[in-house]
């Protein structure tokens, strides 16, 4: 059933909507917490009258989040937070079947990516939702009048408005939600530089998000992306995981679970120690090179694999990234060291032949491999992340005008509510504290 008047949009092909809708509804079966929130939102309309702009991977799970926000009464626009994460069938169905304005085409170039960001910002949102902070950083550059620092599309749009209209765009923002570690890091840097103009909710930092999504979601889907791209046998492979944060732990755990020999590289002594005590070999990258067969970067930092590393790697090594931006593998340096680059030797695989004749393989153009070569996290884990997003939006709106323009954490009661709903959906019951235990836990008098 197509909506009577489809909203404005830019998607690849509406013929894909049939398949997209089927997949969105299939994923919804695995998102019981979000479903419950959607049912309540449909009755209570807690987001009524709000315009929202979301910049997220355009996946089936995101589609179900958009449906939930819409059920809550929000007028929602969606654009992609990464050029390779868009599922074109989902984008088509969102517009055609669910009436949600969507601007996203898989593989879009940088100009189109920013055209789509502008389309979302032109919606004049009260709430924004980011995965990597591209919406907010564009807005902040505009607010600061630093138009030389924004992409040309954003500049063109900003200069087409009078200065007071530009400022109004910023002042009407109630809050912004941020989905990922890299985005939260950028927003904390904005807070430190005192340029943040509205409150931000660090959804990533909620336990219901990074404990599960970053660890189990990234762990499984990163291996899934690599296997789909290469058909590699993981058992017996020497896998080097750069970064032992929440995502790195998940990737290392799942690689080991499939029989890989896993080496971890780190720069943080606490995380390195944790990896060592979890039973992984911990080495500097330079020392891992003679052994590594598959490299997975997941640090949120830049140039983790760079020139000197490429030169030291074994012939045939494969390189994948699951950190937010495509800067963890220094592809410019790799190209400069190559005498030949054979793109698409297999879907999602580019072959770099170094001057020495050695061949290295880059998966998913160095972008998030779980989204480029697979479908991202399973719906069941996104259920928790997006339940957190939906309740964060509601909480931010309820607290309109009361939150300072800094990065906020969600109240723990919201995390507990989400976890309780998820447990209930899994049929798992837990104990409750007795009165005596409650008293003991909240007192200090009882000791040895
Ligand atoms: P985190 O902050 O928990 O962990 C990052 C780890 O990388 C830290 O332990 C840090 O010490 C380490 N690190 C930094 N520089 C390093 C270097 N030069 N060499 C080795 N290790 C280094 O962050 P988290 O949550 O694990 O996220 C990592 C990245 O993954 C971020 O960019 C985040 O946005 C992204 N992400 C990707 C997802 C996906 O779907 N692929 C899902 C969630 C997050």
Short mmCIF file of C-alpha atoms and ligand atoms in Angstrom, two decimals:
data_model
loop_
_atom_site.label_atom_id
_atom_site.label_comp_id
_atom_site.label_asym_id
_atom_site.label_seq_id
_atom_site.Cartn_x
_atom_site.Cartn_y
_atom_site.Cartn_z
CA UNK A 1 0.00 0.00 0.00
CA UNK A 2 1.70 3.18 -1.15
CA UNK A 3 1.05 6.39 0.79
CA UNK A 4 -1.27 8.76 -1.05
CA UNK A 5 1.27 11.56 -1.44
CA UNK A 6 4.84 10.39 -1.19
CA UNK A 7 7.07 13.01 0.47
CA UNK A 8 9.97 14.71 -1.28
CA UNK A 9 12.95 12.40 -1.47
CA UNK A 10 15.99 11.23 -3.39
CA UNK A 11 16.25 7.46 -3.59
CA UNK A 12 17.53 5.06 -6.23
CA UNK A 13 14.45 3.29 -7.49
CA UNK A 14 10.89 3.03 -6.18
CA UNK A 15 10.50 -0.40 -7.79
CA UNK A 16 12.70 -1.71 -4.96
CA UNK A 17 10.11 -0.71 -2.36
CA UNK A 18 8.29 -4.06 -2.45
CA UNK A 19 11.38 -5.94 -1.29
CA UNK A 20 12.32 -3.15 1.13
CA UNK A 21 8.96 -3.27 2.89
CA UNK A 22 9.17 -7.06 3.30
CA UNK A 23 12.61 -6.76 4.86
CA UNK A 24 11.59 -3.87 7.16
CA UNK A 25 8.67 -5.88 8.50
CA UNK A 26 10.84 -8.99 8.87
CA UNK A 27 13.36 -7.05 10.98
CA UNK A 28 10.51 -5.60 13.04
CA UNK A 29 9.70 -9.11 14.29
CA UNK A 30 13.07 -9.05 16.02
CA UNK A 31 12.59 -5.60 17.54
CA UNK A 32 10.00 -6.21 20.27
CA UNK A 33 11.13 -3.37 22.54
CA UNK A 34 10.88 -0.81 19.77
CA UNK A 35 7.48 -2.26 18.84
CA UNK A 36 6.20 -1.72 22.38
CA UNK A 37 7.50 1.84 22.37
CA UNK A 38 5.86 2.41 18.98
CA UNK A 39 2.51 1.20 20.29
CA UNK A 40 2.72 3.57 23.25
CA UNK A 41 3.94 6.44 21.06
CA UNK A 42 0.99 5.91 18.71
CA UNK A 43 -1.40 6.43 21.62
CA UNK A 44 0.38 9.15 23.57
CA UNK A 45 2.01 11.12 20.70
CA UNK A 46 4.89 12.39 22.86
CA UNK A 47 6.70 13.92 19.86
CA UNK A 48 3.67 15.71 18.39
CA UNK A 49 4.56 18.89 16.56
CA UNK A 50 8.29 18.13 16.40
CA UNK A 51 10.29 18.23 13.19
CA UNK A 52 13.14 15.73 13.28
CA UNK A 53 16.16 15.24 11.00
CA UNK A 54 18.00 11.94 11.26
CA UNK A 55 21.35 11.08 9.65
CA UNK A 56 21.75 7.34 10.18
CA UNK A 57 22.66 4.24 8.16
CA UNK A 58 19.56 3.66 6.01
CA UNK A 59 18.88 0.07 7.04
CA UNK A 60 15.82 -1.98 7.93
CA UNK A 61 16.36 -1.29 11.64
CA UNK A 62 16.59 2.46 11.07
CA UNK A 63 13.36 2.23 9.09
CA UNK A 64 11.64 0.79 12.15
CA UNK A 65 13.04 3.58 14.31
CA UNK A 66 11.72 6.16 11.83
CA UNK A 67 8.29 4.49 11.95
CA UNK A 68 8.40 4.72 15.74
CA UNK A 69 9.28 8.42 15.79
CA UNK A 70 6.57 9.05 13.21
CA UNK A 71 4.06 7.11 15.35
CA UNK A 72 5.04 9.43 18.21
CA UNK A 73 3.87 12.38 16.14
CA UNK A 74 7.22 13.62 14.78
CA UNK A 75 7.59 14.86 11.23
CA UNK A 76 10.76 12.97 10.22
CA UNK A 77 13.36 13.34 7.46
CA UNK A 78 16.14 10.79 7.01
CA UNK A 79 19.48 10.99 5.19
CA UNK A 80 22.42 8.55 5.15
CA UNK A 81 25.32 8.82 7.58
CA UNK A 82 27.62 6.87 5.29
CA UNK A 83 27.58 6.55 1.49
CA UNK A 84 27.95 2.76 1.52
CA UNK A 85 25.50 1.93 4.29
CA UNK A 86 22.28 2.71 2.43
CA UNK A 87 19.98 -0.15 1.51
CA UNK A 88 18.21 1.24 -1.56
CA UNK A 89 15.15 -0.97 -1.17
CA UNK A 90 14.65 0.34 2.36
CA UNK A 91 15.01 3.96 1.26
CA UNK A 92 12.40 3.39 -1.46
CA UNK A 93 9.95 1.71 0.90
CA UNK A 94 10.34 4.37 3.60
CA UNK A 95 9.15 6.99 1.14
CA UNK A 96 6.56 4.96 -0.70
CA UNK A 97 5.06 2.79 2.03
CA UNK A 98 5.65 4.80 5.18
CA UNK A 99 5.58 8.39 3.94
CA UNK A 100 8.98 9.25 5.41
CA UNK A 101 11.09 11.73 3.43
CA UNK A 102 14.37 9.94 2.70
CA UNK A 103 17.50 11.18 0.97
CA UNK A 104 19.96 8.34 0.44
CA UNK A 105 21.43 6.43 -2.48
CA UNK A 106 23.94 3.65 -1.94
CA UNK A 107 27.37 4.64 -3.26
CA UNK A 108 26.49 8.34 -3.50
CA UNK A 109 29.49 10.62 -3.99
CA UNK A 110 30.55 13.21 -1.44
CA UNK A 111 28.59 16.02 -3.12
CA UNK A 112 25.38 14.01 -3.11
CA UNK A 113 26.05 12.94 0.46
CA UNK A 114 26.15 16.60 1.51
CA UNK A 115 23.21 17.55 -0.73
CA UNK A 116 21.28 15.00 1.29
CA UNK A 117 22.57 16.41 4.59
CA UNK A 118 21.34 19.82 3.41
CA UNK A 119 17.93 18.36 2.51
CA UNK A 120 17.67 17.06 6.09
CA UNK A 121 18.76 20.37 7.62
CA UNK A 122 16.40 22.31 5.35
CA UNK A 123 13.61 20.51 7.20
CA UNK A 124 14.43 23.00 10.02
CA UNK A 125 14.51 20.32 12.72
CA UNK A 126 13.75 20.72 16.42
CA UNK A 127 15.50 17.42 17.16
CA UNK A 128 18.38 15.91 15.24
CA UNK A 129 19.75 12.39 15.32
CA UNK A 130 23.27 11.69 14.13
CA UNK A 131 25.59 8.74 13.63
CA UNK A 132 28.99 10.41 13.47
CA UNK A 133 27.89 14.03 14.11
CA UNK A 134 27.80 15.19 10.48
CA UNK A 135 24.45 16.99 10.92
CA UNK A 136 25.48 18.74 14.11
CA UNK A 137 28.97 19.67 12.92
CA UNK A 138 27.49 21.17 9.72
CA UNK A 139 25.04 23.18 11.86
CA UNK A 140 27.75 24.35 14.24
CA UNK A 141 30.00 25.54 11.42
CA UNK A 142 27.01 27.46 10.05
CA UNK A 143 26.23 28.89 13.51
CA UNK A 144 29.84 30.02 13.88
CA UNK A 145 29.82 31.50 10.39
CA UNK A 146 32.81 29.31 9.54
CA UNK A 147 31.52 28.66 6.05
CA UNK A 148 34.99 28.02 4.63
CA UNK A 149 35.15 24.88 6.76
CA UNK A 150 31.96 23.25 5.50
CA UNK A 151 31.34 21.24 2.35
CA UNK A 152 30.41 23.40 -0.67
CA UNK A 153 26.79 22.12 -0.63
CA UNK A 154 26.31 23.23 2.97
CA UNK A 155 27.96 26.58 2.20
CA UNK A 156 25.69 27.15 -0.79
CA UNK A 157 22.62 26.42 1.31
CA UNK A 158 23.76 28.51 4.27
CA UNK A 159 24.61 31.55 2.15
CA UNK A 160 21.21 31.37 0.46
CA UNK A 161 19.64 32.37 3.82
CA UNK A 162 19.81 35.68 5.66
CA UNK A 163 21.97 35.58 8.82
CA UNK A 164 18.98 35.78 11.19
CA UNK A 165 17.35 32.78 9.53
CA UNK A 166 20.58 30.82 9.95
CA UNK A 167 20.70 31.63 13.65
CA UNK A 168 17.01 30.72 14.03
CA UNK A 169 17.86 27.27 12.71
CA UNK A 170 20.18 26.76 15.63
CA UNK A 171 18.10 28.35 18.37
CA UNK A 172 15.06 26.23 17.58
CA UNK A 173 16.96 22.98 18.17
CA UNK A 174 15.76 21.36 21.38
CA UNK A 175 18.43 18.65 21.43
CA UNK A 176 20.45 16.27 19.33
CA UNK A 177 20.93 12.53 19.75
CA UNK A 178 24.27 10.87 18.88
CA UNK A 179 24.48 7.19 18.05
CA UNK A 180 28.18 6.35 17.85
CA UNK A 181 31.50 6.66 19.71
CA UNK A 182 33.18 8.76 17.04
CA UNK A 183 30.24 11.19 17.04
CA UNK A 184 30.28 11.49 20.83
CA UNK A 185 34.05 12.15 20.72
CA UNK A 186 33.51 14.95 18.20
CA UNK A 187 30.68 16.44 20.27
CA UNK A 188 32.75 16.35 23.47
CA UNK A 189 35.49 18.20 21.56
CA UNK A 190 32.86 20.81 20.55
CA UNK A 191 31.78 21.10 24.18
CA UNK A 192 35.41 21.56 25.24
CA UNK A 193 35.87 24.29 22.62
CA UNK A 194 32.63 25.88 23.92
CA UNK A 195 31.01 25.86 20.48
CA UNK A 196 28.14 23.48 21.21
CA UNK A 197 24.95 25.53 20.99
CA UNK A 198 22.33 23.01 22.12
CA UNK A 199 22.15 19.94 24.36
CA UNK A 200 23.31 16.60 22.98
CA UNK A 201 22.29 13.21 24.31
CA UNK A 202 25.13 10.67 24.05
CA UNK A 203 22.94 7.69 23.14
CA UNK A 204 26.12 5.72 22.42
CA UNK A 205 27.15 6.05 26.05
CA UNK A 206 23.97 4.44 27.36
CA UNK A 207 24.74 0.94 28.59
CA UNK A 208 21.80 -0.33 26.55
CA UNK A 209 23.70 0.85 23.47
CA UNK A 210 27.45 0.28 23.59
CA UNK A 211 27.44 -2.82 25.84
CA UNK A 212 25.40 -4.65 23.23
CA UNK A 213 25.42 -2.88 19.86
CA UNK A 214 29.14 -2.01 19.78
CA UNK A 215 30.24 -5.34 21.22
CA UNK A 216 27.89 -8.06 19.99
CA UNK A 217 26.49 -6.19 16.98
CA UNK A 218 29.83 -5.04 15.58
CA UNK A 219 31.46 -8.33 16.55
CA UNK A 220 29.07 -10.49 14.57
CA UNK A 221 28.38 -8.18 11.64
CA UNK A 222 32.04 -7.32 11.02
CA UNK A 223 32.92 -10.99 10.64
CA UNK A 224 29.76 -11.40 8.54
CA UNK A 225 30.85 -8.57 6.20
CA UNK A 226 34.35 -9.99 5.83
CA UNK A 227 33.10 -13.49 5.12
CA UNK A 228 30.52 -12.27 2.60
CA UNK A 229 33.14 -10.16 0.84
CA UNK A 230 35.82 -12.86 0.70
CA UNK A 231 34.41 -16.33 1.47
CA UNK A 232 37.42 -16.64 3.74
CA UNK A 233 37.76 -19.50 6.20
CA UNK A 234 38.28 -17.77 9.55
CA UNK A 235 39.47 -20.92 11.36
CA UNK A 236 43.24 -20.91 11.66
CA UNK A 237 43.66 -17.37 10.24
CA UNK A 238 45.87 -14.91 12.08
CA UNK A 239 43.57 -11.94 12.63
CA UNK A 240 44.95 -8.63 13.89
CA UNK A 241 42.33 -6.49 15.64
CA UNK A 242 43.40 -2.87 16.12
CA UNK A 243 41.61 -1.35 19.12
CA UNK A 244 40.18 -3.23 22.09
CA UNK A 245 37.30 -0.91 22.85
CA UNK A 246 33.68 -2.02 22.89
CA UNK A 247 33.71 -2.87 19.20
CA UNK A 248 37.19 -4.37 19.22
CA UNK A 249 36.25 -6.71 22.09
CA UNK A 250 33.30 -7.99 20.07
CA UNK A 251 35.34 -8.48 16.89
CA UNK A 252 38.18 -10.24 18.73
CA UNK A 253 35.74 -12.46 20.63
CA UNK A 254 33.85 -13.55 17.53
CA UNK A 255 37.02 -14.08 15.45
CA UNK A 256 38.39 -16.31 18.19
CA UNK A 257 35.04 -18.09 18.40
CA UNK A 258 35.44 -19.05 14.75
CA UNK A 259 38.90 -20.44 15.33
CA UNK A 260 41.15 -17.52 14.42
CA UNK A 261 44.41 -16.79 16.19
CA UNK A 262 43.78 -13.23 17.34
CA UNK A 263 46.38 -10.54 17.96
CA UNK A 264 45.23 -7.25 19.51
CA UNK A 265 46.99 -3.90 19.11
CA UNK A 266 46.23 -1.02 21.49
CA UNK A 267 47.55 2.31 22.72
CA UNK A 268 45.68 2.35 26.04
CA UNK A 269 47.49 0.31 28.72
CA UNK A 270 44.25 -0.59 30.54
CA UNK A 271 42.55 -1.88 27.41
CA UNK A 272 45.76 -3.70 26.38
CA UNK A 273 45.91 -5.38 29.78
CA UNK A 274 42.27 -6.37 29.49
CA UNK A 275 42.96 -7.94 26.09
CA UNK A 276 45.96 -9.81 27.50
CA UNK A 277 43.92 -11.15 30.42
CA UNK A 278 41.10 -12.09 28.05
CA UNK A 279 43.71 -14.37 26.53
CA UNK A 280 44.68 -12.49 23.36
CA UNK A 281 48.22 -11.87 22.16
CA UNK A 282 48.94 -8.14 22.45
CA UNK A 283 51.62 -6.68 20.21
CA UNK A 284 52.62 -3.38 18.64
CA UNK A 285 51.38 -3.25 15.06
CA UNK A 286 54.94 -3.36 13.71
CA UNK A 287 55.49 -6.71 15.43
CA UNK A 288 52.18 -8.18 14.23
CA UNK A 289 52.98 -7.58 10.56
CA UNK A 290 54.97 -10.74 9.92
CA UNK A 291 52.04 -12.84 11.17
CA UNK A 292 48.84 -11.03 10.26
CA UNK A 293 46.65 -12.42 7.48
CA UNK A 294 43.52 -10.39 8.12
CA UNK A 295 43.59 -6.91 9.70
CA UNK A 296 40.51 -5.30 11.22
CA UNK A 297 40.73 -1.70 12.43
CA UNK A 298 38.12 -0.57 14.93
CA UNK A 299 39.64 2.33 16.83
CA UNK A 300 37.77 5.47 15.73
CA UNK A 301 41.23 6.93 15.11
CA UNK A 302 43.11 7.83 11.91
CA UNK A 303 45.91 6.04 10.00
CA UNK A 304 46.05 2.90 12.10
CA UNK A 305 47.35 1.03 9.06
CA UNK A 306 49.77 3.24 7.16
CA UNK A 307 52.71 3.19 4.76
CA UNK A 308 55.28 1.42 6.97
CA UNK A 309 52.71 -1.22 7.86
CA UNK A 310 51.73 -1.95 4.25
CA UNK A 311 55.39 -2.44 3.37
CA UNK A 312 55.84 -4.96 6.19
CA UNK A 313 52.66 -7.01 5.60
CA UNK A 314 52.57 -10.52 4.16
CA UNK A 315 51.59 -11.09 0.55
CA UNK A 316 47.83 -11.60 0.26
CA UNK A 317 46.94 -9.88 3.55
CA UNK A 318 43.39 -8.55 3.79
CA UNK A 319 42.49 -5.20 5.32
CA UNK A 320 39.08 -4.27 6.68
CA UNK A 321 37.79 -1.43 8.82
CA UNK A 322 34.81 -1.32 11.13
CA UNK A 323 35.52 2.06 12.75
CA UNK A 324 33.21 4.92 11.86
CA UNK A 325 35.15 6.84 9.22
CA UNK A 326 37.19 5.56 6.27
CA UNK A 327 40.43 6.98 7.66
CA UNK A 328 41.71 4.06 9.69
CA UNK A 329 43.41 2.50 6.67
CA UNK A 330 45.50 5.16 4.91
CA UNK A 331 44.35 4.34 1.38
CA UNK A 332 46.15 7.32 -0.17
CA UNK A 333 49.47 6.01 1.13
CA UNK A 334 48.57 2.50 0.00
CA UNK A 335 47.79 3.75 -3.48
CA UNK A 336 51.06 5.70 -3.57
CA UNK A 337 52.97 2.52 -2.74
CA UNK A 338 51.15 0.49 -5.38
CA UNK A 339 52.15 -0.04 -8.98
CA UNK A 340 48.66 -1.25 -9.83
CA UNK A 341 45.19 -1.08 -8.26
CA UNK A 342 42.60 -3.57 -9.47
CA UNK A 343 39.19 -2.44 -8.28
CA UNK A 344 36.44 -4.98 -7.75
CA UNK A 345 38.48 -8.18 -8.18
CA UNK A 346 35.47 -9.44 -6.33
CA UNK A 347 32.49 -7.42 -5.08
CA UNK A 348 33.69 -5.24 -2.18
CA UNK A 349 37.36 -6.21 -2.72
CA UNK A 350 40.09 -4.03 -4.29
CA UNK A 351 43.53 -5.48 -5.00
CA UNK A 352 46.59 -3.27 -4.45
CA UNK A 353 49.77 -4.57 -6.06
CA UNK A 354 52.73 -2.94 -4.29
CA UNK A 355 55.93 -1.98 -6.11
CA UNK A 356 57.52 -5.12 -4.65
CA UNK A 357 54.83 -7.23 -6.33
CA UNK A 358 53.16 -8.02 -3.03
CA UNK A 359 49.33 -7.96 -3.14
CA UNK A 360 47.12 -6.50 -0.44
CA UNK A 361 43.31 -6.63 -0.48
CA UNK A 362 41.11 -3.83 0.89
CA UNK A 363 37.52 -4.70 1.73
CA UNK A 364 34.59 -2.28 1.38
CA UNK A 365 36.83 0.62 0.30
CA UNK A 366 38.01 0.90 3.89
CA UNK A 367 34.53 1.96 5.05
CA UNK A 368 32.54 0.19 7.78
CA UNK A 369 32.83 -3.34 6.41
CA UNK A 370 29.77 -4.61 8.27
CA UNK A 371 27.58 -2.10 6.47
CA UNK A 372 29.43 -2.03 3.15
CA UNK A 373 29.57 -5.80 2.62
CA UNK A 374 26.80 -7.05 4.93
CA UNK A 375 23.62 -5.65 6.40
CA UNK A 376 25.07 -4.18 9.58
CA UNK A 377 24.01 -5.27 13.03
CA UNK A 378 21.24 -7.82 13.46
CA UNK A 379 17.84 -6.30 14.24
CA UNK A 380 17.69 -7.87 17.68
CA UNK A 381 20.62 -5.79 18.95
CA UNK A 382 19.52 -2.63 17.12
CA UNK A 383 16.23 -3.08 18.99
CA UNK A 384 18.03 -1.90 22.11
CA UNK A 385 20.01 0.90 20.43
CA UNK A 386 16.96 2.31 18.73
CA UNK A 387 14.71 1.87 21.76
CA UNK A 388 17.36 4.03 23.46
CA UNK A 389 17.17 6.56 20.62
CA UNK A 390 13.38 6.71 20.75
CA UNK A 391 13.26 7.17 24.54
CA UNK A 392 16.15 9.66 24.42
CA UNK A 393 14.13 11.76 21.93
CA UNK A 394 11.11 11.67 24.23
CA UNK A 395 13.23 12.52 27.30
CA UNK A 396 14.99 15.39 25.51
CA UNK A 397 11.66 16.87 24.44
CA UNK A 398 10.18 16.48 27.92
CA UNK A 399 13.19 18.41 29.22
CA UNK A 400 13.02 21.12 26.59
CA UNK A 401 14.75 24.28 27.82
CA UNK A 402 16.11 22.57 30.96
CA UNK A 403 19.26 20.97 29.54
CA UNK A 404 22.52 22.92 29.23
CA UNK A 405 24.26 22.96 25.81
CA UNK A 406 26.66 20.15 26.71
CA UNK A 407 26.83 16.38 26.14
CA UNK A 408 24.37 14.57 28.44
CA UNK A 409 24.01 10.96 29.51
CA UNK A 410 20.61 9.34 29.61
CA UNK A 411 19.16 8.69 33.09
CA UNK A 412 19.88 5.14 34.21
CA UNK A 413 16.15 4.49 34.79
CA UNK A 414 15.62 4.64 31.03
CA UNK A 415 18.38 2.07 30.49
CA UNK A 416 16.80 -0.17 33.12
CA UNK A 417 13.38 0.14 31.50
CA UNK A 418 14.80 -0.87 28.10
CA UNK A 419 16.75 -3.80 29.58
CA UNK A 420 13.68 -5.03 31.47
CA UNK A 421 11.59 -4.92 28.30
CA UNK A 422 14.30 -6.78 26.35
CA UNK A 423 14.58 -9.46 29.04
CA UNK A 424 10.80 -9.87 29.07
CA UNK A 425 10.80 -10.27 25.27
CA UNK A 426 13.42 -13.00 25.65
CA UNK A 427 11.34 -14.76 28.31
CA UNK A 428 14.05 -14.23 30.92
CA UNK A 429 13.11 -13.48 34.51
CA UNK A 430 15.47 -12.23 37.19
CA UNK A 431 15.45 -11.96 40.97
CA UNK A 432 14.53 -8.83 42.91
CA UNK A 433 16.27 -7.49 46.00
CA UNK A 434 14.73 -8.45 49.35
CA UNK A 435 14.05 -5.64 51.83
CA UNK A 436 17.03 -6.80 53.90
CA UNK A 437 19.28 -6.71 50.82
CA UNK A 438 18.03 -3.27 49.87
CA UNK A 439 18.79 -2.04 53.37
CA UNK A 440 22.25 -3.64 53.33
CA UNK A 441 23.13 -2.22 49.93
CA UNK A 442 22.11 1.30 50.87
CA UNK A 443 23.63 1.36 54.37
CA UNK A 444 27.13 1.51 55.82
CA UNK A 445 26.74 0.24 59.38
CA UNK A 446 27.14 -3.51 58.72
CA UNK A 447 30.74 -4.64 58.27
CA UNK A 448 32.81 -7.66 59.24
P1 LIG B 1 36.21 2.76 22.14
O1 LIG B 1 36.60 4.15 22.45
O2 LIG B 1 35.53 1.92 23.16
O3 LIG B 1 37.48 1.93 21.62
C1 LIG B 1 38.44 2.38 20.73
C2 LIG B 1 39.77 1.75 21.14
O4 LIG B 1 40.74 2.02 20.13
C3 LIG B 1 40.31 2.34 22.44
O5 LIG B 1 40.57 1.30 23.37
C4 LIG B 1 41.58 3.05 22.01
O6 LIG B 1 42.60 3.02 22.99
C5 LIG B 1 41.97 2.26 20.79
N1 LIG B 1 42.89 2.99 19.89
C6 LIG B 1 42.91 4.31 19.57
N2 LIG B 1 43.96 4.58 18.77
C7 LIG B 1 44.60 3.40 18.56
C8 LIG B 1 45.75 3.03 17.81
N3 LIG B 1 46.49 3.93 17.16
N4 LIG B 1 46.10 1.71 17.79
C9 LIG B 1 45.40 0.79 18.50
N5 LIG B 1 44.31 1.09 19.23
C10 LIG B 1 43.91 2.39 19.26
O7 LIG B 1 35.30 2.88 20.82
P2 LIG B 1 34.28 1.80 20.22
O8 LIG B 1 32.95 2.00 20.81
O9 LIG B 1 34.91 0.47 20.24
O10 LIG B 1 34.19 2.35 18.71
C11 LIG B 1 35.29 2.25 17.83
C12 LIG B 1 34.88 2.81 16.45
O11 LIG B 1 33.83 2.00 15.90
C13 LIG B 1 34.30 4.22 16.50
O12 LIG B 1 34.67 4.90 15.34
C14 LIG B 1 32.80 3.98 16.52
O13 LIG B 1 32.08 5.11 16.10
C15 LIG B 1 32.71 2.82 15.57
N6 LIG B 1 31.51 1.97 15.64
C16 LIG B 1 31.30 1.19 14.56
C17 LIG B 1 30.20 0.37 14.51
C18 LIG B 1 29.95 -0.45 13.30
O14 LIG B 1 28.80 -0.75 13.01
N7 LIG B 1 30.97 -0.88 12.60
C19 LIG B 1 29.23 0.31 15.63
C20 LIG B 1 29.60 1.11 16.76
C21 LIG B 1 30.71 1.91 16.76
#
